[in-house]
Short mmCIF file of C-alpha atoms and ligand atoms in Angstrom, two decimals:
data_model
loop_
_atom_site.label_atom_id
_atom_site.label_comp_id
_atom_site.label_asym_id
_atom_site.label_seq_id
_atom_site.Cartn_x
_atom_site.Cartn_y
_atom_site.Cartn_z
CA UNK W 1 0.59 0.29 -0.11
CA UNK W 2 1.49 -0.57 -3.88
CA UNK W 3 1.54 -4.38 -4.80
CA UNK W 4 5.09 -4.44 -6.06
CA UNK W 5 6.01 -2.98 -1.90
CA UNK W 6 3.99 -5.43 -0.56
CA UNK W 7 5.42 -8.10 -2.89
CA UNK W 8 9.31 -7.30 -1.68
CA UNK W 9 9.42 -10.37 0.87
CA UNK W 10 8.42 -12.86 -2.34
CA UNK W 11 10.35 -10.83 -5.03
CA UNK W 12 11.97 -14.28 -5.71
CA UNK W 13 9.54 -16.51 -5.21
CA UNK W 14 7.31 -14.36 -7.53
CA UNK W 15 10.34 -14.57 -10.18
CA UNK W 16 10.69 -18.46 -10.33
CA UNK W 17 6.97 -18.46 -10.45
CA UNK W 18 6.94 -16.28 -14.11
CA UNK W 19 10.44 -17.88 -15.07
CA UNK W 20 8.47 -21.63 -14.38
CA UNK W 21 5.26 -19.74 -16.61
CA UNK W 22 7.57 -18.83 -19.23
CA UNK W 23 9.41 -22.54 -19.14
CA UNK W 24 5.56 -24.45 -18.82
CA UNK W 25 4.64 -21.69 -22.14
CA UNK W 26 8.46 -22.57 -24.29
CA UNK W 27 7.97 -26.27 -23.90
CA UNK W 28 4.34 -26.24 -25.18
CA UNK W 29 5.05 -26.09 -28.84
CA UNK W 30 1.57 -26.05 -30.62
CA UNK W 31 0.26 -23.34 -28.40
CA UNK W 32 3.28 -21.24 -27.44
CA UNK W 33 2.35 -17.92 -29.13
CA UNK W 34 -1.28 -18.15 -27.69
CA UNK W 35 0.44 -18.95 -24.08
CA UNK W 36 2.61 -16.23 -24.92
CA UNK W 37 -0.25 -13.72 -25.36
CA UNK W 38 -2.31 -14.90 -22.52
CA UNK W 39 0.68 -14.36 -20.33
CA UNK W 40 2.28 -11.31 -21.67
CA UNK W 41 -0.98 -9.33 -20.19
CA UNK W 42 -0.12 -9.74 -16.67
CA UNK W 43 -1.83 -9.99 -13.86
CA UNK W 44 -1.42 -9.33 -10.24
CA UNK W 45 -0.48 -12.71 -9.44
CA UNK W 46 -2.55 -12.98 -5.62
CA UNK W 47 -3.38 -16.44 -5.37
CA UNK W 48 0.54 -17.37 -5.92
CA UNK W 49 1.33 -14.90 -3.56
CA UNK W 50 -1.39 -15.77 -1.07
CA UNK W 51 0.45 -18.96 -1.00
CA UNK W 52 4.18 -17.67 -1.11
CA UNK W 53 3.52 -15.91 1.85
CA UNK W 54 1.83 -18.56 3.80
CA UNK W 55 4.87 -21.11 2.56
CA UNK W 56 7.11 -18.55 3.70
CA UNK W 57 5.66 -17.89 7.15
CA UNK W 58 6.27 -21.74 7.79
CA UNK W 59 9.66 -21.99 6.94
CA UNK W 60 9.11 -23.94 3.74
CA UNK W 61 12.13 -24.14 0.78
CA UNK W 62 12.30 -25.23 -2.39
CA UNK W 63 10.84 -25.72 -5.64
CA UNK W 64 7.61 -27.25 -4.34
CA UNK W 65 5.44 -23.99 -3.26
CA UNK W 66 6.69 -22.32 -6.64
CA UNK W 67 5.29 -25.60 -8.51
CA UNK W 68 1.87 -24.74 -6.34
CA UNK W 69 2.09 -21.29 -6.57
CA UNK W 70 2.01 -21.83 -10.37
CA UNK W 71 -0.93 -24.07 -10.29
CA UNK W 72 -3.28 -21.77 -8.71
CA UNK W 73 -2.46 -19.30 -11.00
CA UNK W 74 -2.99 -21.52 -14.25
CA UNK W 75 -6.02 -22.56 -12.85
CA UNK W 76 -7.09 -18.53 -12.23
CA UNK W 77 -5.91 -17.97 -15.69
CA UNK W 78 -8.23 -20.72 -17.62
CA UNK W 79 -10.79 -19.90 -15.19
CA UNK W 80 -10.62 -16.21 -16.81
CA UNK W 81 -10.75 -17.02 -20.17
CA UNK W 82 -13.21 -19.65 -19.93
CA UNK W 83 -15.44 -16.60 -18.07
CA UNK W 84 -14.92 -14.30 -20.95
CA UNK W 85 -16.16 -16.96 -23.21
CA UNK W 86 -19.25 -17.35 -20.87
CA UNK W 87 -19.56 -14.09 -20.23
CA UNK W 88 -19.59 -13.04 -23.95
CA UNK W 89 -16.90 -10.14 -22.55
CA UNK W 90 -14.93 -8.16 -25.17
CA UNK W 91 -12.05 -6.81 -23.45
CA UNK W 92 -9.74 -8.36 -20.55
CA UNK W 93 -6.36 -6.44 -18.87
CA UNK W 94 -6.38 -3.99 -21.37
CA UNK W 95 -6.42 -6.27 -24.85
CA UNK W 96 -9.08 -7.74 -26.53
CA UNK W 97 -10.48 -11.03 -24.64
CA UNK W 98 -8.57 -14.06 -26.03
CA UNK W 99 -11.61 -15.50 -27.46
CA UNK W 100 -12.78 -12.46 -29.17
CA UNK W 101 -8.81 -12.69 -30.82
CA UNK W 102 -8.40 -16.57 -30.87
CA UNK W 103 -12.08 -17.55 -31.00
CA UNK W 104 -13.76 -19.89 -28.58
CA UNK W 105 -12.37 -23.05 -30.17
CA UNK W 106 -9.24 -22.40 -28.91
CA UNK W 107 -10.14 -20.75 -26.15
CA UNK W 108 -11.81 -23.70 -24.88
CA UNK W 109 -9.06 -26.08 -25.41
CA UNK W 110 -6.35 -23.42 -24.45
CA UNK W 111 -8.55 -23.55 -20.93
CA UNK W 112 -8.73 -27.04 -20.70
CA UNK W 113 -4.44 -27.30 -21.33
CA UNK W 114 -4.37 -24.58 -18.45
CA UNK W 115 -6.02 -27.08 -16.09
CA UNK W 116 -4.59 -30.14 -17.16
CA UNK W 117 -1.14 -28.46 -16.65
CA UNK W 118 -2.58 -26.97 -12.88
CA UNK W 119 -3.33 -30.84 -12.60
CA UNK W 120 0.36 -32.21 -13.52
CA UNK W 121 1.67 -29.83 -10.90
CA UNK W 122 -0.26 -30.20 -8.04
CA UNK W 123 0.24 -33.76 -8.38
CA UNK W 124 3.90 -33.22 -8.42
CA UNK W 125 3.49 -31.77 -4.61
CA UNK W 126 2.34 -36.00 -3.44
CA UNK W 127 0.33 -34.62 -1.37
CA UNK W 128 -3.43 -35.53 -1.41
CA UNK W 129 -4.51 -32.91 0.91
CA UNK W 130 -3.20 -30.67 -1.34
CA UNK W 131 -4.54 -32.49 -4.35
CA UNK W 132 -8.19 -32.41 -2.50
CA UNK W 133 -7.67 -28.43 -1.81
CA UNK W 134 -7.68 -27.79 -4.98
CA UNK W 135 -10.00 -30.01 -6.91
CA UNK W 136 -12.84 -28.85 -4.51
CA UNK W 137 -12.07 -25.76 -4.88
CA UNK W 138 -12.43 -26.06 -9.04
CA UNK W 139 -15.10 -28.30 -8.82
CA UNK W 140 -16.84 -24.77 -6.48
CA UNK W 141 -15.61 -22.65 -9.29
CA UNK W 142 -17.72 -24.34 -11.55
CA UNK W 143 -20.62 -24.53 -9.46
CA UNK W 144 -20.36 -20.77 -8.86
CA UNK W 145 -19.89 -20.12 -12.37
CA UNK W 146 -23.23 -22.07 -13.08
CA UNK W 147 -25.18 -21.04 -10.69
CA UNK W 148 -24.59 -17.07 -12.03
CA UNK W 149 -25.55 -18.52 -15.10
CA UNK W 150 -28.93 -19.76 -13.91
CA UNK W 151 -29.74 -16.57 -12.28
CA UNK W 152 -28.62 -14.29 -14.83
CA UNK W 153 -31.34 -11.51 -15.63
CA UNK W 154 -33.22 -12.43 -12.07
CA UNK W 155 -34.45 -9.15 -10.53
CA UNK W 156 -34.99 -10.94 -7.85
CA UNK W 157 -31.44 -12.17 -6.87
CA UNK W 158 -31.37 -12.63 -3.10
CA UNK W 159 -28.55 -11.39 -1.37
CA UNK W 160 -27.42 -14.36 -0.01
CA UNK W 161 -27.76 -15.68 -3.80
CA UNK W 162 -25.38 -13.11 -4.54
CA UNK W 163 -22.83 -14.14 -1.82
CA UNK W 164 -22.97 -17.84 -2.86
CA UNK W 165 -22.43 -17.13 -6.09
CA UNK W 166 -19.10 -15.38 -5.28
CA UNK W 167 -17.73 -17.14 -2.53
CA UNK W 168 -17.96 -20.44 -5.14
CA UNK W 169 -16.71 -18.56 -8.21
CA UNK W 170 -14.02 -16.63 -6.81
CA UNK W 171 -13.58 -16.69 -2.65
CA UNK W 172 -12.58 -20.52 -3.24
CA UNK W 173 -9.53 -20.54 -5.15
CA UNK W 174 -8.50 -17.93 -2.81
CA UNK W 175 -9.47 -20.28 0.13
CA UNK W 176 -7.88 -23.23 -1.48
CA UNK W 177 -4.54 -21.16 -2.03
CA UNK W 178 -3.92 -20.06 1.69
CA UNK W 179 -4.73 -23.87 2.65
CA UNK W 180 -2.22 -24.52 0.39
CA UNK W 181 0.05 -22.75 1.74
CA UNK W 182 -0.65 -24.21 5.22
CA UNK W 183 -0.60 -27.98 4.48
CA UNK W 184 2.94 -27.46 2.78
CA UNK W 185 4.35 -25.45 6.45
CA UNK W 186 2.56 -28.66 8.27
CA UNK W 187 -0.08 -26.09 9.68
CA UNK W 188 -2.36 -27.32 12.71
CA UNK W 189 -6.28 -27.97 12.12
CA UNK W 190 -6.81 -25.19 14.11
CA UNK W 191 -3.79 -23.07 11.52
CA UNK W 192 -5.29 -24.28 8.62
CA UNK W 193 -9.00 -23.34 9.48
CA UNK W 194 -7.96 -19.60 9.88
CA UNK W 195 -6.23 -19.49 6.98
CA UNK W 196 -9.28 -21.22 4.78
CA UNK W 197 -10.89 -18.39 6.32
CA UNK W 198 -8.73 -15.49 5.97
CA UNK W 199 -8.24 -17.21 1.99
CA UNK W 200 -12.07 -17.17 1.53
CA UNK W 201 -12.64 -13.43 3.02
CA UNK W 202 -10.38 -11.82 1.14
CA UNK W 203 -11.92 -13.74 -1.90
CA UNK W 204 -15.14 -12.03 -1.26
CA UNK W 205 -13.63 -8.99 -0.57
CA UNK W 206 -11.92 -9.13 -3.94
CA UNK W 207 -14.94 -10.20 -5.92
CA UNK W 208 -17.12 -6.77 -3.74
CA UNK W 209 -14.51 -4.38 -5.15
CA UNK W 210 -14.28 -6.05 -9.16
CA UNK W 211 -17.91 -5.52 -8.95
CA UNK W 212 -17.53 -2.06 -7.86
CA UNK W 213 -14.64 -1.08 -10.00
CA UNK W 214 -17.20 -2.56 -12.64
CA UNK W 215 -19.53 0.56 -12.00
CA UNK W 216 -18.19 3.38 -10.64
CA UNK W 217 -14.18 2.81 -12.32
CA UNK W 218 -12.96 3.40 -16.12
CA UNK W 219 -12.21 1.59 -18.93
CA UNK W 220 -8.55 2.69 -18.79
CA UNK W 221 -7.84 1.97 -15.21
CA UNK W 222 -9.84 -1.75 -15.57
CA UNK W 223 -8.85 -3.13 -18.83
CA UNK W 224 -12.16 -3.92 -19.13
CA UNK W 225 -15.65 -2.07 -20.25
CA UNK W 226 -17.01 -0.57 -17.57
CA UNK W 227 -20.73 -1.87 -16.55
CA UNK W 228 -20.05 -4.44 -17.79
CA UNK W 229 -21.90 -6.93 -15.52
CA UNK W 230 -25.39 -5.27 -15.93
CA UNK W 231 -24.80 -6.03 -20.12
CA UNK W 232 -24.48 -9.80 -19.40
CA UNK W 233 -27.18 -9.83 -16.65
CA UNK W 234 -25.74 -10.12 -13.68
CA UNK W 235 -27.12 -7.94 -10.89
CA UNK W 236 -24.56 -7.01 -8.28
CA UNK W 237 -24.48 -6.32 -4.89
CA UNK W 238 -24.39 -2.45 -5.42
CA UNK W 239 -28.23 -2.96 -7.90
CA UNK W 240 -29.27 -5.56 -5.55
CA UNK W 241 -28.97 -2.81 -3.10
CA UNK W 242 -30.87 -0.41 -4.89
CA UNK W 243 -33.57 -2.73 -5.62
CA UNK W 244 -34.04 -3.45 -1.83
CA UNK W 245 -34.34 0.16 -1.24
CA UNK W 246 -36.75 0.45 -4.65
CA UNK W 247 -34.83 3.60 -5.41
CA UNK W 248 -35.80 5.87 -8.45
CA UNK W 249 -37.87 2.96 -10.57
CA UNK W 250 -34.40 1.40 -10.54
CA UNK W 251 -36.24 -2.16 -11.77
CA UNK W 252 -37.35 -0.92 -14.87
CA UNK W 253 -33.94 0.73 -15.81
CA UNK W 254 -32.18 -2.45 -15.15
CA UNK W 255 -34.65 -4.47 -16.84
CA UNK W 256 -34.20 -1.94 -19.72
CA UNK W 257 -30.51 -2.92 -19.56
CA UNK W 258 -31.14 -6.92 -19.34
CA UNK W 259 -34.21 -6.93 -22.27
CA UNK W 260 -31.75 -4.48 -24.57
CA UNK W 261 -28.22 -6.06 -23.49
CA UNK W 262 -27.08 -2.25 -24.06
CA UNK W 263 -27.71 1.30 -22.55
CA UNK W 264 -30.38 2.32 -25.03
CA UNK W 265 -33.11 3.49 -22.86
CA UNK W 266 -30.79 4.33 -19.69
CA UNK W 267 -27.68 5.80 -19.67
CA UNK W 268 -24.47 4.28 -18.06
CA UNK W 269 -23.85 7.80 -15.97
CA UNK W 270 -27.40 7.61 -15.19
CA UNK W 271 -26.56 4.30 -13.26
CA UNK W 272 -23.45 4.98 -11.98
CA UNK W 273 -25.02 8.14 -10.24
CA UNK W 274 -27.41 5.64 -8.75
CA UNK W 275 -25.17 3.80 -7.37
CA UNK W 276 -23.16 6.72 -6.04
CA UNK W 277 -25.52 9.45 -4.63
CA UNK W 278 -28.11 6.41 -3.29
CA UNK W 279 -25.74 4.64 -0.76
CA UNK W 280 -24.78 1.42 -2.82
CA UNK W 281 -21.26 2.25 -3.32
CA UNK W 282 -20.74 3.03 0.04
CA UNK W 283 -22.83 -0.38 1.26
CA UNK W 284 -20.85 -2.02 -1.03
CA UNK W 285 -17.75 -0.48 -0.08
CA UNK W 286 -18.35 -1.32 4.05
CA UNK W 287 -19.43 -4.88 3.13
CA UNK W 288 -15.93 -5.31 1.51
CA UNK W 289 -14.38 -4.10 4.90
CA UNK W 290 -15.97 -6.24 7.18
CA UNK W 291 -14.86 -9.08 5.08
CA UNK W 292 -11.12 -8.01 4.98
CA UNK W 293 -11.56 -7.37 8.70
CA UNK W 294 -13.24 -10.50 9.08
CA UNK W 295 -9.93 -11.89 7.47
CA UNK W 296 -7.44 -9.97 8.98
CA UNK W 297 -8.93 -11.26 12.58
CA UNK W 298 -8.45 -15.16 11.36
CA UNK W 299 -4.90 -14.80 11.38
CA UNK W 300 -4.62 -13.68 15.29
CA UNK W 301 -3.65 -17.16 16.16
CA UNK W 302 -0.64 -17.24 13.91
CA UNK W 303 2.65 -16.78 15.84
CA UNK W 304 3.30 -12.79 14.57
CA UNK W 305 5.72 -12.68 11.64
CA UNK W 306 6.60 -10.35 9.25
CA UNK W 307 4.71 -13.08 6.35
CA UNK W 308 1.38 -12.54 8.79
CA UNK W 309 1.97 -8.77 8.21
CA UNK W 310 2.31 -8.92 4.65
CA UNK W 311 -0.86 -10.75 4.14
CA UNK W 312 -2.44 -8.63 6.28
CA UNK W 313 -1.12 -5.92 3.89
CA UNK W 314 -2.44 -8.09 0.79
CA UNK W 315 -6.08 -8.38 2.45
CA UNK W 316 -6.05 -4.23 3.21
CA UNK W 317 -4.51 -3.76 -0.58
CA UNK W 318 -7.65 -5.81 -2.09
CA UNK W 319 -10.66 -3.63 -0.69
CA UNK W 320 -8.40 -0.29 -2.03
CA UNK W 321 -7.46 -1.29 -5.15
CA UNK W 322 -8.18 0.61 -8.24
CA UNK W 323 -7.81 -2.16 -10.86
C1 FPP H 1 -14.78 -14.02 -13.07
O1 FPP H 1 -15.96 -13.46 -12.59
C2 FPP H 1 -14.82 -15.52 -13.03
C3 FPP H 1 -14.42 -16.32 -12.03
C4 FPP H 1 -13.86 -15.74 -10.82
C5 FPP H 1 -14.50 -17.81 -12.07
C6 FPP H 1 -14.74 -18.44 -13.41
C7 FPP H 1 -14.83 -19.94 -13.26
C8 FPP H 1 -14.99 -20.83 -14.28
C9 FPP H 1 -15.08 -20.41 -15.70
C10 FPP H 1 -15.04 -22.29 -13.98
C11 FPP H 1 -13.65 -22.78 -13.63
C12 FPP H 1 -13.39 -24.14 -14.04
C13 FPP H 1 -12.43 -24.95 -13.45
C14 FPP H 1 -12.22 -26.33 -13.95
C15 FPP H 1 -11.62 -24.49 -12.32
P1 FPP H 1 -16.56 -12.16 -13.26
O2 FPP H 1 -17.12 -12.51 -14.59
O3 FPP H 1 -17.48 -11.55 -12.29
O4 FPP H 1 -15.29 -11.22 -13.36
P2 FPP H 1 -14.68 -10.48 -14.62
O5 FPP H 1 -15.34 -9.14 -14.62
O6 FPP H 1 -13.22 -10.36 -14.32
O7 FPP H 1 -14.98 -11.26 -15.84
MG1 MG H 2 -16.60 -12.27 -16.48
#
């Protein structure tokens, strides 16, 4: 199912959401055009939706779930560009990464207004469970983000290395977005613990496929190079894989890649057949499964509704996207 079908219960939720963007973006005068251009390259808007359709589920109105639904998408957006800047990355949705068009001085500040802004609206909500949500769940962003930073270029990454790394970086904000979503419908512990979880599988489900898509997609469909995550020394489940199995003197070629920063002595085909004909994709591929099915389960103990079905929908769209 496209994103736009599954989007049709939210269509104007998802509306106010960009129409709030665009308001946040017109009354920030010294930065408007760079707002403009961050914005303009859209996204596919899950976290908001994550917590739309949670909102939704429990009956909740008004403005204060679009205010929210905002928030966790500022935050995802300054996340990204701060990334690129870490990451050194060139390209992002199709356009050159902001920093690489801006430069990293005000990149950095643009990232920091991005979370201060996040900050003003979540406090709007009054709500300190809400307010704790999602500062722990930044404060695990960072901690992800760092801790790919120390290993960068290991060999040796374990695979439960791997998996901290991205339930941190990425799995959290989805986490803290479904929790969200539950504390403003007045969810029970019990409520709010499966939908942490299904928030946090789908996270790492999401974070399996972009490092998939990273190998074995194309520039075009990504809007972003394609191995892209060898060149800044990350290795990813699908290597890590290969490693375990010591296929083909797969540690040298990556080592090639990590010492050169480039495919000068290896190929990129070269590694995407690897990762292809040697069982990674599809290890990678069932991995991302049992996490949306790990996800899908959590949200038995909601009463059925036709919000449970479309994030069911959401968690089966993330392990088959192509982008
Ligand atoms: C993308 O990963 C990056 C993230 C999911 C998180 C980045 C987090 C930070 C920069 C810290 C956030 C700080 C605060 C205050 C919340 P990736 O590089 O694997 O994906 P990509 O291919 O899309 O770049
Ligand atoms: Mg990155």
């Amino acid at each position: 199912m496209e994103l736009s079908e599954i989007y049709k219960p939210i269509k104007k939720e998802l509306e106010e959401v960009e129409h709030l963007i665009s308001k946040i973006t017109e009354n920030s005068p010294s930065l408007r055009e760079e707002l403009k251009t961050i914005f303009s390259a859209k996204g596919k808007r899950i976290r908001p939706a994550l917590l739309l359709f949670i909102a939704k589920h429990y009956g909740v109105k008004g403005e204060i779930p679009i205010w929210l639904a905002v928030a966790v998408e500022l935050l995802h957006t300054a996340s990204l560009i701060h990334d690129d800047v870490v990451d050194n990355a060139t390209l992002r949705r199709g356009k050159p990464s902001f920093h690489k068009f801006w430069g990293s001085d005000l990149t950095v500040l643009l990232g920091d207004y991005l979370y201060v802004k996040a900050v003003h609206l979540v406090l709007k909500s009054a709500n300190p469970y809400i307010i704790r949500a999602l500062s722990k769940s930044a404060s695990k962003m960072v901690e992800g983000e760092i801790e790919e930073i120390k290993k960068r270029g290991d060999l040796d990454l374990k695979i439960e290395e791997y998996f901290s790394i991205l339930e941190k970086k990425t799995a959290s904000l989805f986490a803290a977005s479904a929790e969200i979503g539950g504390l403003l419908g007045n969810a029970s512990e019990a409520e709010l613990k499966a939908l942490k979880n299904f928030g946090n599988n789908i996270g790492i489900s999401f974070q399996l496929i972009d490092d998939l898509l990273d190998i074995i997609s194309t520039e075009a469909e990504l809007g972003k190079p394609t191995l892209s995550d060898l060149k800044e020394k990350k290795p990813t489940l699908p290597f890590i894989y290969l490693l375990r199995k010591d296929k083909k003197n797969i540690k040298e070629k990556i080592r090639w890649v990590f010492e050169d920063g480039d495919f000068i002595r290896v190929k990129k085909e070269e590694m995407v057949k690897l990762v292809l004909n040697n069982g990674a994709k599809d290890f990678t591929l069932r991995k991302a499964k049992h996490f949306t099915k790990k996800a899908i389960e959590s949200l038995k103990i909601l009463e059925p509704s036709p919000f449970v079905e479309s994030l069911n929908n959401l968690a089966r769209y993330i392990v088959s996207r192509r982008w």
